[in-house]
Amino acid sequence: MTAKHNDQTVELTIPRVTAEDRPVFLGVNGECVRIRPGETVRVARRFAEVWENAQAQEAAAREACRRADRASKTALAAL
């Protein structure tokens, strides 16, 4: 990716989960932004990519936990 691509701005909305949600900090190479959940803001594309990557990692981790849980239940049932 070029620096120009990463400097383009995009809209980003971090979903609100509860009324007490705290701002989310996103950082890229020492530069940070703080975003309040539920608000749509314009940020440099690099920050939106950090958020998207974090969400993908979290989803993958949840799926890995589900698979491990199913495997352990299957193993216990086989005892």
Short mmCIF file of C-alpha atoms in Angstrom, two decimals:
data_model
loop_
_atom_site.label_atom_id
_atom_site.label_comp_id
_atom_site.label_asym_id
_atom_site.label_seq_id
_atom_site.Cartn_x
_atom_site.Cartn_y
_atom_site.Cartn_z
CA MET A 1 0.00 0.00 0.00
CA THR A 2 1.16 3.45 -0.73
CA ALA A 3 1.32 6.25 1.77
CA LYS A 4 -1.21 8.12 -0.35
CA HIS A 5 -3.68 5.23 -0.08
CA ASN A 6 -3.33 5.10 3.72
CA ASP A 7 -3.82 8.86 4.04
CA GLN A 8 -7.20 8.81 2.30
CA THR A 9 -10.04 9.33 4.74
CA VAL A 10 -12.97 6.99 5.16
CA GLU A 11 -16.01 6.90 7.41
CA LEU A 12 -15.80 4.59 10.40
CA THR A 13 -18.46 3.73 12.95
CA ILE A 14 -17.56 1.59 15.92
CA PRO A 15 -20.75 -0.05 17.19
CA ARG A 16 -22.08 0.87 20.59
CA VAL A 17 -22.63 -2.16 22.81
CA THR A 18 -23.69 -0.51 26.06
CA ALA A 19 -24.47 3.03 27.15
CA GLU A 20 -21.22 3.01 29.15
CA ASP A 21 -18.95 2.15 26.21
CA ARG A 22 -15.58 3.82 26.47
CA PRO A 23 -13.77 5.40 23.53
CA VAL A 24 -11.72 3.02 21.39
CA PHE A 25 -8.06 3.84 20.79
CA LEU A 26 -6.56 2.86 17.44
CA GLY A 27 -2.85 3.23 16.77
CA VAL A 28 -0.64 2.96 13.71
CA ASN A 29 3.12 3.52 13.94
CA GLY A 30 2.89 5.73 17.00
CA GLU A 31 -0.05 7.80 15.77
CA CYS A 32 -3.31 7.28 17.68
CA VAL A 33 -6.94 8.28 17.39
CA ARG A 34 -9.76 7.94 19.90
CA ILE A 35 -13.23 7.12 18.60
CA ARG A 36 -16.46 7.13 20.58
CA PRO A 37 -18.64 4.10 19.90
CA GLY A 38 -21.84 4.93 18.07
CA GLU A 39 -20.43 7.98 16.30
CA THR A 40 -19.52 8.05 12.62
CA VAL A 41 -16.18 9.77 12.08
CA ARG A 42 -13.78 10.29 9.20
CA VAL A 43 -10.35 8.78 9.81
CA ALA A 44 -7.32 7.95 7.72
CA ARG A 45 -7.83 4.61 5.97
CA ARG A 46 -4.98 3.08 7.99
CA PHE A 47 -7.01 3.43 11.20
CA ALA A 48 -10.10 1.87 9.63
CA GLU A 49 -7.94 -1.05 8.49
CA VAL A 50 -6.64 -1.52 12.04
CA TRP A 51 -10.24 -1.70 13.29
CA GLU A 52 -11.27 -4.12 10.53
CA ASN A 53 -8.25 -6.35 11.18
CA ALA A 54 -8.95 -6.38 14.92
CA GLN A 55 -12.57 -7.40 14.30
CA ALA A 56 -11.48 -10.19 11.95
CA GLN A 57 -8.98 -11.47 14.55
CA GLU A 58 -11.63 -11.39 17.26
CA ALA A 59 -14.07 -13.35 15.08
CA ALA A 60 -11.37 -15.92 14.27
CA ALA A 61 -10.54 -16.29 17.97
CA ARG A 62 -14.22 -16.82 18.86
CA GLU A 63 -14.53 -19.48 16.16
CA ALA A 64 -11.36 -21.24 17.38
CA CYS A 65 -12.81 -21.30 20.91
CA ARG A 66 -16.08 -22.75 19.61
CA ARG A 67 -14.21 -25.49 17.72
CA ALA A 68 -12.10 -26.30 20.79
CA ASP A 69 -15.22 -26.45 22.95
CA ARG A 70 -16.96 -28.82 20.52
CA ALA A 71 -13.84 -31.00 20.30
CA SER A 72 -13.53 -31.22 24.09
CA LYS A 73 -17.21 -32.16 24.45
CA THR A 74 -16.78 -34.85 21.80
CA ALA A 75 -13.67 -36.19 23.53
CA LEU A 76 -15.38 -36.26 26.93
CA ALA A 77 -18.40 -38.04 25.49
CA ALA A 78 -16.11 -40.71 24.05
CA LEU A 79 -14.65 -41.55 27.48
#
